[in-house]
Amino acid sequence: MNILITGASGYIGSRLTNKLAKIKNYNVICLARKPQNIQNKFEHLNVEIKQGDLLDSKSIINICENIDIAYYLVHSLSEKADFHKYEIECAQNFIKEASKSKIKKIIYLGGLGINKKNSLSKHLTSRHEVGNILRSSNIPCIEFQASIIIGKGGISYEIMKSLVERLPAMITPKWVSSLSQPIWIEDVLSYLTISINNNYNSSKIVQIGGPDIISYKKLMQIYAKTIGVRRFMLSVPVLTPRLSSLWLGLVTPVYSRVGRKLIDSLTTDSIITDPLPSNSYPVETINVEKSILLSLNNNNDIIESRWNDSISSSIPYSPKDKKSQYKYKYKDVREKFVLVDKEKAFEPINKIGGKNGWYFANTLWKIRGWIDLLIGGVGLRRERRDSKLFTIGDTLDWWRICDSIPNEMVKLESEMKLPGKAFLKFELLPKDNGVIIKQTATFITNKITGILYWKALFPIHVIVFKGMLSKIANKAIKYNQID
C-alpha cells in the first residue's frame, strides 16, 4: 500500500511517518518543500521523500499518482496575517491534484472547537475551512478534529511545562479557563493509523479527545502536582491576547507570532459534541494525568519530533521567497589554528547554543533574542532536538541547521526578524598536525535597511565574532588536554 504524507516535517507528521514506515507492506512517501530538512530524520527507515510545494501547483503534478492513502497534515502555524490564504490555497491545490488520481482516502487532522455565534478564532476557522475543501471532492475524507494534544515536544505540552517549571506564581489571563479534552499523542496516532483500514464510502468528521474535560488552568495544576511542586495562579480579565502572546514569548519556547494564534484558539472551548464517530474506533484514550506522566517518563535525549522543527512553524513563507535574488552580500570570515584533532576541535562547536550559550558576549546574544521576541521573532529559547548531533532541519535558538557534516562542518540559517537573510558557518580545515577552525558569518539583502543594519552592527559583530572564535579555539585546546 502506497501512503503519501504531507506535513511530514511537523510534530504529528514526523511521528506518523516513523510509525507507518515500520509497518510491513506500507510504502511511505513524504512530500516536502525542502527534502534536505527531513531526510536525516528518516534515514534509517524505508521512506521516499519527494520535493513539492503545495503553494506551487506545478511542483506537485502527479504527486498523487499510484497513491492509495493520503494524509493531509499541513499546518501554516506561523504565517503572517495572510496565513488563512496560504492554508486555503494549499488545500485547493492538493485536492485538485488528488482528484485526478485513484486515491482511495484522504485523512486530515484539524482542530476541535465549538463555534458559538461565529466565535471561532481565525486559526480554527482556517482549519475547518481546509477540512471543508478536502471533503468537497468525491474522494472519501476522514477529518479528525482534535483537542489539545499532550506529548513531549508538542506545543501545548511545552507551553504548560515551561510555565509551571519556571514560574512559582502566575497571573493568568481569562483564556486559561476555557474547557478542553486533552488527548495523548499516541492516542492521536492510533486514530490516524487505524483509519487506513476503515472502509468509508463517504467523508466524515471525527471529533477526538481524552476522557477528561478540564480547563488549561487545571491542566497546569495537574502538571504541577505530577512533578511535585505547588503553583499559585490568579486569573485576571485584563490580559489581552496580544499581551498574553508576548508574555508566552518571554517565558516559554513559543514566540508571540505563534503564541497569538494558539491563544486565540484557546479562548474557544475544545470539547467533543458528537462522540458517535469516534466511538467506532477501538482506541481507549488515557486521562490527562497518565498522559503527562508518560510524557515526563520519555527522557530520551533525542526528542522524536517537536512542533518547531517544521519550517512553517518558524518562517513566514511566500512562494516569492524562492524567486528572491539578493543583490548585496556581506561576510565576516575568521580563522584560528589549533593543534588538536578534528573531533576535539569540533566538540565546542557541537555544544554551542541553548543552555551552553554562544561562548562570548552572551548578554548581547540574550538582548538580541529579547528584542526579536518583542517584535514577533523566535528569540533564543529553542534547543536542539538532539544535543549530540547537528541534524539538518532542526532548530537551535534563532537558527535552523541547513547543512552539516559530523565533526567537520555545520551551517546555520537565521530565523530572527531581519531585513535580509543571515548565515553562520563553522568548518574545520586540516593543516599540519592540527586544524584551522573557520568561522563565516554571511548577510544577504535587497534592502537599504539591510545595508544600514549590517553597517550599523558591524563594530559589534567584529567584537562578538572575534571573541566567539577565540573561545571556541580555547575550549578545543582544553578538551584535548583533558584527554
Coordinates of C-alpha atoms in Angstrom, one line a residue:
M1 CA 0.0 0.0 0.0
N2 CA 1.4 3.4 -1.0
I3 CA 0.8 6.1 1.6
L4 CA 1.5 9.8 1.0
I5 CA 2.2 12.1 4.0
T6 CA 2.1 15.9 3.6
G7 CA 3.4 17.9 6.5
A8 CA 5.9 15.2 7.4
S9 CA 8.3 17.7 9.0
G10 CA 5.8 18.7 11.6
Y11 CA 5.2 17.3 15.1
I12 CA 2.5 14.9 14.1
G13 CA 3.8 14.2 10.6
S14 CA 7.2 13.1 11.8
R15 CA 5.8 10.7 14.4
L16 CA 3.3 9.3 12.0
T17 CA 5.9 8.7 9.3
N18 CA 8.1 6.8 11.8
K19 CA 5.2 4.7 12.9
L20 CA 3.9 3.8 9.4
A21 CA 7.3 3.2 7.9
K22 CA 7.8 0.3 10.4
I23 CA 4.6 -1.5 9.3
K24 CA 5.0 -4.3 6.8
N25 CA 3.7 -3.7 3.3
Y26 CA 3.3 0.1 3.8
N27 CA 5.3 2.2 1.4
V28 CA 5.6 5.7 2.8
I29 CA 6.1 8.7 0.6
C30 CA 6.7 12.2 2.2
L31 CA 6.1 15.4 0.4
A32 CA 8.4 18.2 1.5
R33 CA 9.2 21.7 0.4
K34 CA 12.8 21.2 1.4
P35 CA 13.6 17.4 1.4
Q36 CA 17.1 18.0 2.8
N37 CA 15.5 19.2 6.0
I38 CA 13.8 15.9 6.8
Q39 CA 15.9 13.2 5.1
N40 CA 18.1 12.8 8.2
K41 CA 15.0 12.2 10.4
F42 CA 14.0 9.1 8.4
E43 CA 17.4 8.0 7.0
H44 CA 17.2 4.6 8.8
L45 CA 13.7 3.9 7.5
N46 CA 12.4 2.9 4.1
V47 CA 10.8 6.3 3.3
E48 CA 10.7 8.0 0.0
I49 CA 10.9 11.8 0.0
K50 CA 9.6 13.9 -2.9
Q51 CA 10.1 17.6 -3.4
G52 CA 6.9 19.6 -3.8
D53 CA 5.4 22.9 -2.5
L54 CA 1.6 22.9 -2.1
L55 CA 1.6 26.7 -2.9
D56 CA 3.2 25.9 -6.3
S57 CA 0.7 23.7 -8.2
K58 CA 3.2 22.9 -10.9
S59 CA 5.6 21.3 -8.4
I60 CA 3.0 18.8 -7.2
I61 CA 1.9 17.5 -10.6
N62 CA 1.4 13.7 -10.5
I63 CA 2.4 13.7 -6.8
C64 CA -0.7 11.6 -6.0
E65 CA -0.1 9.1 -8.8
N66 CA -0.2 5.4 -7.6
I67 CA -1.1 6.6 -4.0
D68 CA -3.7 4.7 -2.1
I69 CA -4.0 6.8 1.1
A70 CA -3.0 10.4 1.6
Y71 CA -2.5 12.2 4.9
Y72 CA -3.0 15.9 4.9
L73 CA -1.1 17.3 7.9
V74 CA 0.0 20.7 6.6
H75 CA -0.4 23.5 9.1
S76 CA 0.8 27.0 8.5
L77 CA 1.0 28.0 12.1
S78 CA 3.5 30.8 11.9
E79 CA 2.5 32.6 8.6
K80 CA 1.6 36.2 9.0
A81 CA -1.9 37.8 8.7
D82 CA -2.5 36.0 5.4
F83 CA -1.8 32.5 6.8
H84 CA -5.5 31.8 6.1
K85 CA -5.0 32.5 2.4
Y86 CA -2.0 30.2 2.3
E87 CA -3.8 27.3 4.0
I88 CA -6.8 27.6 1.7
E89 CA -4.5 27.7 -1.4
C90 CA -2.5 24.7 -0.2
A91 CA -5.7 22.6 0.3
Q92 CA -7.2 23.7 -3.0
N93 CA -4.0 22.8 -4.9
F94 CA -3.8 19.4 -3.2
I95 CA -7.4 18.4 -3.7
K96 CA -7.2 19.4 -7.3
E97 CA -4.3 17.1 -7.9
A98 CA -5.7 14.3 -5.7
S99 CA -9.0 14.4 -7.8
K100 CA -7.0 13.4 -10.9
S101 CA -5.7 10.2 -9.2
K102 CA -7.1 7.0 -7.9
I103 CA -6.6 7.8 -4.2
K104 CA -9.0 5.8 -2.0
K105 CA -9.0 8.0 1.0
I106 CA -7.7 11.3 2.5
I107 CA -7.0 11.5 6.2
Y108 CA -6.8 15.0 7.7
L109 CA -6.0 16.2 11.2
G110 CA -7.7 19.5 12.1
G111 CA -8.7 21.3 15.3
L112 CA -11.6 20.9 17.6
G113 CA -13.6 24.0 18.6
I114 CA -17.2 24.9 19.4
N115 CA -18.4 27.6 17.2
K116 CA -20.7 29.7 19.4
K117 CA -22.1 32.7 17.5
N118 CA -19.2 32.7 15.0
S119 CA -16.7 33.0 17.8
L120 CA -14.1 30.7 16.3
S121 CA -10.6 32.1 16.0
K122 CA -9.1 32.8 12.6
H123 CA -6.8 29.9 13.2
L124 CA -9.6 27.3 14.0
T125 CA -11.8 28.8 11.2
S126 CA -9.0 28.2 8.8
R127 CA -8.6 24.6 10.0
H128 CA -12.3 23.9 9.5
E129 CA -12.3 25.5 6.0
V130 CA -9.4 23.3 5.0
G131 CA -11.5 20.3 6.1
N132 CA -14.4 21.6 4.0
I133 CA -12.2 21.8 0.9
L134 CA -10.8 18.3 1.4
R135 CA -14.3 16.9 1.9
S136 CA -15.6 18.6 -1.2
S137 CA -14.3 16.0 -3.7
N138 CA -15.5 12.5 -4.5
I139 CA -12.6 11.1 -2.5
P140 CA -13.7 9.9 1.0
C141 CA -12.0 12.2 3.6
I142 CA -11.8 11.5 7.3
E143 CA -11.4 14.8 9.1
F144 CA -10.2 14.3 12.7
Q145 CA -10.8 17.3 14.9
A146 CA -8.5 17.1 17.9
S147 CA -8.5 18.9 21.2
I148 CA -5.2 19.8 22.9
I149 CA -2.6 17.2 22.2
I150 CA -0.3 16.1 25.1
G151 CA 3.1 14.8 24.4
K152 CA 6.8 15.7 24.8
G153 CA 7.8 18.2 22.0
G154 CA 4.2 19.3 21.3
I155 CA 3.4 23.0 21.5
S156 CA 0.6 22.8 24.2
Y157 CA 2.7 20.5 26.4
E158 CA 5.9 22.6 26.1
I159 CA 4.0 25.8 27.0
M160 CA 2.5 24.1 30.0
K161 CA 5.8 22.6 31.0
S162 CA 7.7 25.9 30.7
L163 CA 5.0 28.0 32.6
V164 CA 4.8 25.6 35.5
E165 CA 8.5 24.8 35.9
R166 CA 9.7 28.4 35.5
L167 CA 7.0 30.4 37.4
P168 CA 6.2 29.8 41.1
A169 CA 3.3 32.2 40.8
M170 CA 1.2 33.2 37.8
I171 CA -1.2 36.0 36.9
T172 CA -3.2 34.1 34.3
P173 CA -5.5 35.5 31.6
K174 CA -9.1 34.7 31.0
W175 CA -8.4 32.1 28.3
V176 CA -6.9 29.6 30.8
S177 CA -10.5 28.9 32.0
S178 CA -11.7 27.6 28.6
L179 CA -12.5 23.9 28.5
S180 CA -10.8 21.2 26.5
Q181 CA -10.4 17.4 26.3
P182 CA -6.7 16.9 26.1
I183 CA -5.6 13.8 24.2
W184 CA -2.3 11.9 24.4
I185 CA -0.1 12.0 21.2
E186 CA 0.0 8.2 20.9
D187 CA -3.8 8.0 21.0
V188 CA -4.0 10.6 18.2
L189 CA -1.5 8.4 16.2
S190 CA -3.7 5.4 16.9
Y191 CA -6.8 7.1 15.4
L192 CA -4.8 8.2 12.3
T193 CA -3.3 4.8 11.8
I194 CA -6.5 2.7 12.3
S195 CA -8.2 4.9 9.7
I196 CA -6.2 3.4 6.9
N197 CA -8.2 0.2 7.1
N198 CA -11.7 1.8 7.8
N199 CA -13.9 1.2 4.8
Y200 CA -15.8 4.5 4.5
N201 CA -17.6 5.3 1.3
S202 CA -18.2 8.9 2.2
S203 CA -16.5 11.7 4.1
K204 CA -16.8 12.0 7.9
I205 CA -15.8 14.4 10.7
V206 CA -14.5 12.6 13.8
Q207 CA -14.0 14.6 17.0
I208 CA -11.3 13.2 19.2
G209 CA -10.2 13.9 22.8
G210 CA -9.4 12.3 26.0
P211 CA -11.8 11.3 28.8
D212 CA -11.2 14.4 30.9
I213 CA -12.9 17.7 30.3
I214 CA -10.8 20.4 32.0
S215 CA -9.5 23.9 31.7
Y216 CA -6.0 24.9 30.7
K217 CA -5.5 26.2 34.3
K218 CA -6.5 22.8 35.7
L219 CA -4.1 21.1 33.2
M220 CA -1.2 23.2 34.6
Q221 CA -2.3 22.3 38.1
I222 CA -2.2 18.6 37.3
Y223 CA 1.2 19.0 35.7
A224 CA 2.5 20.8 38.9
K225 CA 1.1 18.1 41.1
T226 CA 2.7 15.4 38.9
I227 CA 6.2 16.9 39.2
G228 CA 5.7 17.6 42.9
V229 CA 5.6 21.4 43.0
R230 CA 3.0 24.0 44.2
R231 CA 2.0 26.9 42.0
F232 CA -0.2 29.9 42.8
M233 CA -2.4 31.1 39.9
L234 CA -4.5 34.3 39.9
S235 CA -6.8 34.8 36.9
V236 CA -7.4 38.3 35.7
P237 CA -9.5 39.6 32.8
V238 CA -7.2 42.4 31.6
L239 CA -4.6 40.4 29.7
T240 CA -5.4 40.8 26.0
P241 CA -4.4 38.0 23.6
R242 CA -1.7 40.3 22.3
L243 CA -0.2 40.8 25.8
S244 CA -0.6 37.1 26.5
S245 CA 1.3 36.1 23.4
L246 CA 4.2 38.5 24.4
W247 CA 4.1 37.0 27.9
L248 CA 4.3 33.5 26.5
G249 CA 7.3 34.5 24.3
L250 CA 9.2 35.8 27.3
V251 CA 8.6 32.7 29.5
T252 CA 8.2 29.7 27.1
P253 CA 9.8 28.5 23.8
V254 CA 6.8 29.8 21.9
Y255 CA 7.3 33.2 20.2
S256 CA 4.5 35.7 20.0
R257 CA 3.5 35.2 16.4
V258 CA 2.7 31.6 17.1
G259 CA 1.5 32.2 20.6
R260 CA -1.1 34.7 19.4
K261 CA -2.8 32.1 17.1
L262 CA -2.6 29.5 19.8
I263 CA -4.2 31.8 22.4
D264 CA -6.9 32.9 20.1
S265 CA -7.8 29.2 19.6
L266 CA -7.7 28.5 23.4
T267 CA -10.3 31.1 24.0
T268 CA -12.8 28.7 22.4
D269 CA -14.0 25.5 24.2
S270 CA -12.4 22.5 22.6
I271 CA -14.7 19.6 23.7
I272 CA -16.4 16.8 21.8
T273 CA -20.1 17.5 20.9
D274 CA -20.6 14.4 18.7
P275 CA -19.0 11.3 20.2
L276 CA -20.6 8.7 17.9
P277 CA -18.0 8.7 15.1
S278 CA -15.0 8.3 17.4
N279 CA -16.8 5.5 19.3
S280 CA -16.5 3.3 16.3
Y281 CA -12.7 3.3 16.7
P282 CA -11.1 0.7 19.1
V283 CA -9.0 3.4 20.9
E284 CA -9.0 3.5 24.7
T285 CA -7.9 7.1 25.3
I286 CA -5.9 7.7 28.6
N287 CA -6.6 10.5 31.1
V288 CA -4.6 13.7 31.5
E289 CA -2.6 12.6 34.5
K290 CA -1.3 9.5 32.8
S291 CA -0.6 11.4 29.6
I292 CA 1.6 13.8 31.5
L293 CA 3.3 11.0 33.4
L294 CA 4.1 9.1 30.2
S295 CA 5.4 12.3 28.6
L296 CA 7.7 13.0 31.6
N297 CA 9.0 9.5 31.6
N298 CA 10.1 9.9 28.0
N299 CA 13.5 11.0 29.0
N300 CA 15.3 10.2 25.7
D301 CA 18.0 12.8 24.9
I302 CA 16.6 12.8 21.4
I303 CA 13.0 14.0 21.2
E304 CA 11.3 12.2 18.3
S305 CA 9.7 15.4 16.9
R306 CA 8.9 18.9 18.1
W307 CA 6.4 21.4 16.9
N308 CA 9.1 23.9 16.0
D309 CA 11.0 21.5 13.8
S310 CA 8.6 22.3 11.0
I311 CA 9.7 25.1 8.7
S312 CA 6.2 26.6 8.7
S313 CA 6.3 27.0 12.5
S314 CA 9.2 29.4 12.2
I315 CA 9.4 31.2 8.9
P316 CA 6.6 33.3 7.4
Y317 CA 6.8 31.8 3.9
S318 CA 5.7 33.0 0.5
P319 CA 6.3 31.4 -2.9
K320 CA 8.1 34.6 -3.8
D321 CA 10.9 33.6 -1.5
K322 CA 12.1 31.1 -4.0
K323 CA 12.5 33.7 -6.7
S324 CA 14.3 36.3 -4.5
Q325 CA 17.7 37.4 -5.8
Y326 CA 19.8 39.2 -3.2
K327 CA 21.9 42.0 -4.6
Y328 CA 24.1 42.8 -1.6
K329 CA 26.2 40.2 0.2
Y330 CA 28.4 40.8 3.3
K331 CA 30.8 38.4 5.0
D332 CA 32.8 38.2 8.2
V333 CA 35.4 35.4 7.8
R334 CA 37.7 34.4 10.6
E335 CA 40.2 31.5 11.1
K336 CA 42.1 30.1 14.1
F337 CA 44.6 27.3 14.0
V338 CA 44.6 24.8 16.9
L339 CA 47.0 21.9 17.4
V340 CA 44.2 19.3 18.1
D341 CA 42.5 16.6 16.1
K342 CA 39.2 17.3 14.2
E343 CA 37.0 15.6 16.8
K344 CA 38.2 17.7 19.7
A345 CA 38.2 20.9 17.6
F346 CA 34.6 20.3 16.7
E347 CA 33.4 19.4 20.2
P348 CA 32.9 23.1 21.4
I349 CA 31.1 23.8 18.1
N350 CA 28.9 20.8 18.7
K351 CA 27.9 22.1 22.1
I352 CA 27.2 25.7 21.1
G353 CA 23.9 27.4 21.8
G354 CA 21.0 26.6 24.1
K355 CA 22.0 26.2 27.7
N356 CA 25.7 26.5 26.8
G357 CA 25.3 29.9 25.2
W358 CA 27.4 31.3 22.4
Y359 CA 30.7 31.4 24.5
F360 CA 31.3 35.2 24.2
A361 CA 29.2 38.2 24.9
N362 CA 26.2 36.1 25.9
T363 CA 24.5 39.1 27.4
L364 CA 24.4 40.7 23.9
W365 CA 23.0 37.5 22.4
K366 CA 20.3 37.5 25.0
I367 CA 19.4 41.1 24.5
R368 CA 19.1 40.5 20.7
G369 CA 16.9 37.5 21.5
W370 CA 14.6 39.5 23.7
I371 CA 14.3 42.2 21.0
D372 CA 13.5 39.5 18.5
L373 CA 10.8 38.1 20.7
L374 CA 9.2 41.6 21.3
I375 CA 8.9 42.2 17.6
G376 CA 7.4 38.8 16.9
G377 CA 10.5 36.7 16.2
V378 CA 11.7 33.4 17.6
G379 CA 14.1 34.5 20.2
L380 CA 16.7 32.3 21.9
R381 CA 14.6 29.7 23.6
R382 CA 14.7 26.8 21.1
E383 CA 17.1 24.0 21.9
R384 CA 18.3 21.2 19.6
R385 CA 16.2 18.0 19.3
D386 CA 19.5 16.1 19.5
S387 CA 22.1 17.6 21.8
K388 CA 24.9 15.5 20.5
L389 CA 24.5 15.8 16.7
F390 CA 23.6 18.6 14.3
T391 CA 20.7 17.4 12.2
I392 CA 19.6 19.2 9.1
G393 CA 16.3 20.9 9.6
D394 CA 16.5 21.0 13.4
T395 CA 16.4 24.3 15.2
L396 CA 18.8 25.9 17.6
D397 CA 17.9 29.2 19.3
W398 CA 17.0 31.5 16.4
W399 CA 18.9 29.4 13.9
R400 CA 17.9 26.4 11.7
I401 CA 20.5 23.8 10.7
C402 CA 20.7 23.9 6.9
D403 CA 23.8 21.9 6.3
S404 CA 26.0 19.6 8.4
I405 CA 28.9 17.1 8.1
P406 CA 29.6 15.4 11.5
N407 CA 32.8 16.6 13.2
E408 CA 33.6 18.7 10.1
M409 CA 31.1 21.4 9.3
V410 CA 27.8 23.0 10.3
K411 CA 25.9 25.8 8.6
L412 CA 23.1 27.7 10.4
E413 CA 20.4 29.9 8.8
S414 CA 18.9 32.7 11.0
E415 CA 15.1 32.8 11.5
M416 CA 15.1 36.0 13.5
K417 CA 13.4 39.1 12.2
L418 CA 15.9 40.7 9.8
P419 CA 15.9 42.9 6.7
G420 CA 17.6 40.0 4.8
K421 CA 19.0 36.6 5.4
A422 CA 21.9 35.6 7.8
F423 CA 24.0 32.5 7.9
L424 CA 26.7 31.3 10.4
K425 CA 29.1 28.6 9.3
F426 CA 31.7 26.6 11.2
E427 CA 34.1 24.3 9.3
L428 CA 37.4 22.5 10.1
L429 CA 40.3 22.6 7.6
P430 CA 43.2 20.1 8.2
K431 CA 46.6 21.7 8.5
D432 CA 49.9 20.0 9.6
N433 CA 49.1 18.1 12.8
G434 CA 46.1 20.3 13.7
V435 CA 43.1 22.0 12.1
I436 CA 42.0 25.5 11.1
I437 CA 38.7 26.5 12.6
K438 CA 37.0 28.7 10.0
Q439 CA 34.0 30.8 11.1
T440 CA 32.0 32.6 8.4
A441 CA 29.1 35.0 9.1
T442 CA 27.1 35.9 5.9
F443 CA 24.4 38.5 5.5
I444 CA 22.5 39.0 2.2
T445 CA 19.8 41.6 1.5
N446 CA 17.9 43.5 -1.2
K447 CA 17.0 46.4 1.0
I448 CA 18.6 49.7 2.0
T449 CA 17.5 48.9 5.6
G450 CA 19.5 45.7 5.3
I451 CA 22.7 47.6 4.2
L452 CA 22.2 50.0 7.1
Y453 CA 21.6 47.1 9.5
W454 CA 24.9 45.4 8.6
K455 CA 26.9 48.6 8.7
A456 CA 25.4 49.8 12.0
L457 CA 26.1 46.5 13.7
F458 CA 29.5 45.8 12.1
P459 CA 31.6 47.1 15.0
I460 CA 29.6 44.9 17.4
H461 CA 29.8 41.9 15.1
V462 CA 33.6 42.3 14.9
I463 CA 33.9 42.1 18.7
V464 CA 31.3 39.2 19.1
F465 CA 32.6 37.0 16.2
K466 CA 36.3 37.5 17.1
G467 CA 35.6 36.7 20.7
M468 CA 33.4 33.7 19.9
L469 CA 36.0 32.1 17.7
S470 CA 38.7 32.6 20.3
K471 CA 36.6 31.0 22.9
I472 CA 35.9 28.0 20.6
A473 CA 39.6 27.6 20.0
N474 CA 40.4 27.8 23.7
K475 CA 37.8 25.2 24.5
A476 CA 39.0 22.8 21.8
I477 CA 42.5 23.0 23.3
K478 CA 41.1 22.5 26.8
Y479 CA 39.1 19.4 25.7
N480 CA 42.2 18.0 24.1
Q481 CA 44.3 18.5 27.3
I482 CA 41.6 16.7 29.4
D483 CA 42.1 13.6 27.4

